[in-house]
């Protein structure tokens, strides 16, 4: 309960941003942090809570993004419907990938590689068919208006991504306080022992990948409506997959607030390098790589883990209770 | 309650189960003994769905469960513990036990409350908030028992829950096992600690090289020539003879 109150309080404070931040540039930064937190929290559901490390979350992101874009541009379907369709299709892709991997008991690096392969297949497909605009990409015509899921000002986009992100964080709060979450953590920590206690590991992992896919897909829908342009590399390329996993790894995998901390830290560092080094092509990937190495070496439990270590009351060890 | 009929299982050249047939009656403690590598754990793995027998049948409460998944079998009311303990490291004792409690309890609050009750039943009541990884061997064994017990099973299969404990810890755990049986849960236990086999179980099955070589009341089984031989000769025979003097 305390955690839920804290979560709502944090999001309430964030919601003040459009009213206190005057500059478009700064508000854009807050939007991008929320968007990164959404991507990261989506990955965190499967990777952090479920222990299934995906290298291919772009598969869900790109599906959400392309769905809303293609439906609008090719079929003239309203993006609000596209939003729902994008979320559902992302769940569908996740279910498909889950079936193809968990059914056959793929774990660890095998799972990671297969998810990467699926994202790459989708990238190549979207690069070769016409209705996605192939390599040229797809441009969503500018038509500001709430009915078109486009907004005159950044405030509208802010609240769109704020809502998606809050939903993702609430879902993860629920995971931490439910049978589903307990089963998921059990499967992550010891799948065999979990099954011995009656946990249906396959079903639990399917649930996690579908929920994860949904929020990645919503991040894709947001991206498409915000930037109004997609190409195969943006939608299904490895950059999104890397960002998805980097955010919770920096912030703290398997923690509720980790992705928010990670997203803020990542953007802070990005902005700082931009200030110091300026715009260099590819610099962000170099930076991501360096950050990943640093985190894995020095802070394997992320910023949330660091915070816990600094502030936690010391837990007594088994030996100290005097029991053998 | 549990019936195993003609189970065979081979790993490459190793015949881990040879035409094993046995029964476990409801409401009692039945034990399974045998020298190291005789196929006890493998038999448990086949009974609980972790391995599929090459041939033969397992039925639980009259229902054929051969080849069913472990989670299905657990839901039916039969759970196992692991000889090599498998705690959810990084989770607290309470959270570990709650995983079992969730099998028949959807609500988090109910599962946590039940976990607490089970913990005190097995003597972990004062270690609820410790990381399971920080427990001693004896603590981890208790945790194995607690998690299985929390699923509200009808039948529990204990795989050497006393192994690695010192005599005073064994003396502490034996009443816990008896209490579980008294509460109406049937127990089938693999055990090397003969003191426990003798004092707890009414009936015992003996495996050697994957084969059932004897069955009966523990006191008479340990006098069986083949059993003494299986356990490698004189030393064992002598110890058993001594123990019989004590029990007489
Ligand atoms: N997965 C496996 N692959 C190959 N051989 C196995 C496997 N599991 C068990 N065995 C072999 O099967 C035989 C029986 O092993 P099992 O673990 O069932 O014995 P056990 O009676 O439980 O022994 P212990 O008292 O030491 O626990 C052994 O020879 C073992 O090496
Ligand atoms: Mg064994």
Coordinates of C-alpha atoms in Angstrom, one line a residue, chain A residues 3 7 16 41 62 76 93-94 109 123 136 148 152 160 162 165 199 210 256 258 267 286 312 315:
Chain A
X3 CA 4.4 1.7 -2.4
X7 CA 3.8 5.6 -6.9
X16 CA 2.6 19.1 -12.9
X41 CA 9.1 -1.0 -17.6
X62 CA 7.5 -1.8 -34.0
X76 CA -7.8 5.7 -43.1
X93 CA 3.3 -11.0 -31.6
X94 CA 4.4 -11.5 -28.0
X109 CA 21.0 -16.8 -24.1
X123 CA 12.6 -5.4 -39.6
X136 CA 11.4 4.7 -47.5
X148 CA -6.7 12.2 -34.6
X152 CA -1.3 21.1 -31.0
X160 CA -0.7 10.5 -23.6
X162 CA 2.0 9.8 -18.9
X165 CA 3.5 4.9 -18.4
X199 CA 3.3 -23.2 -10.7
X210 CA 2.1 -10.7 -23.4
X256 CA 9.0 -1.0 -9.4
X258 CA 13.9 1.1 -11.4
X267 CA 18.6 10.9 -20.4
X286 CA 28.7 3.9 -27.7
X312 CA 18.1 0.1 4.1
X315 CA 18.7 -7.0 7.9

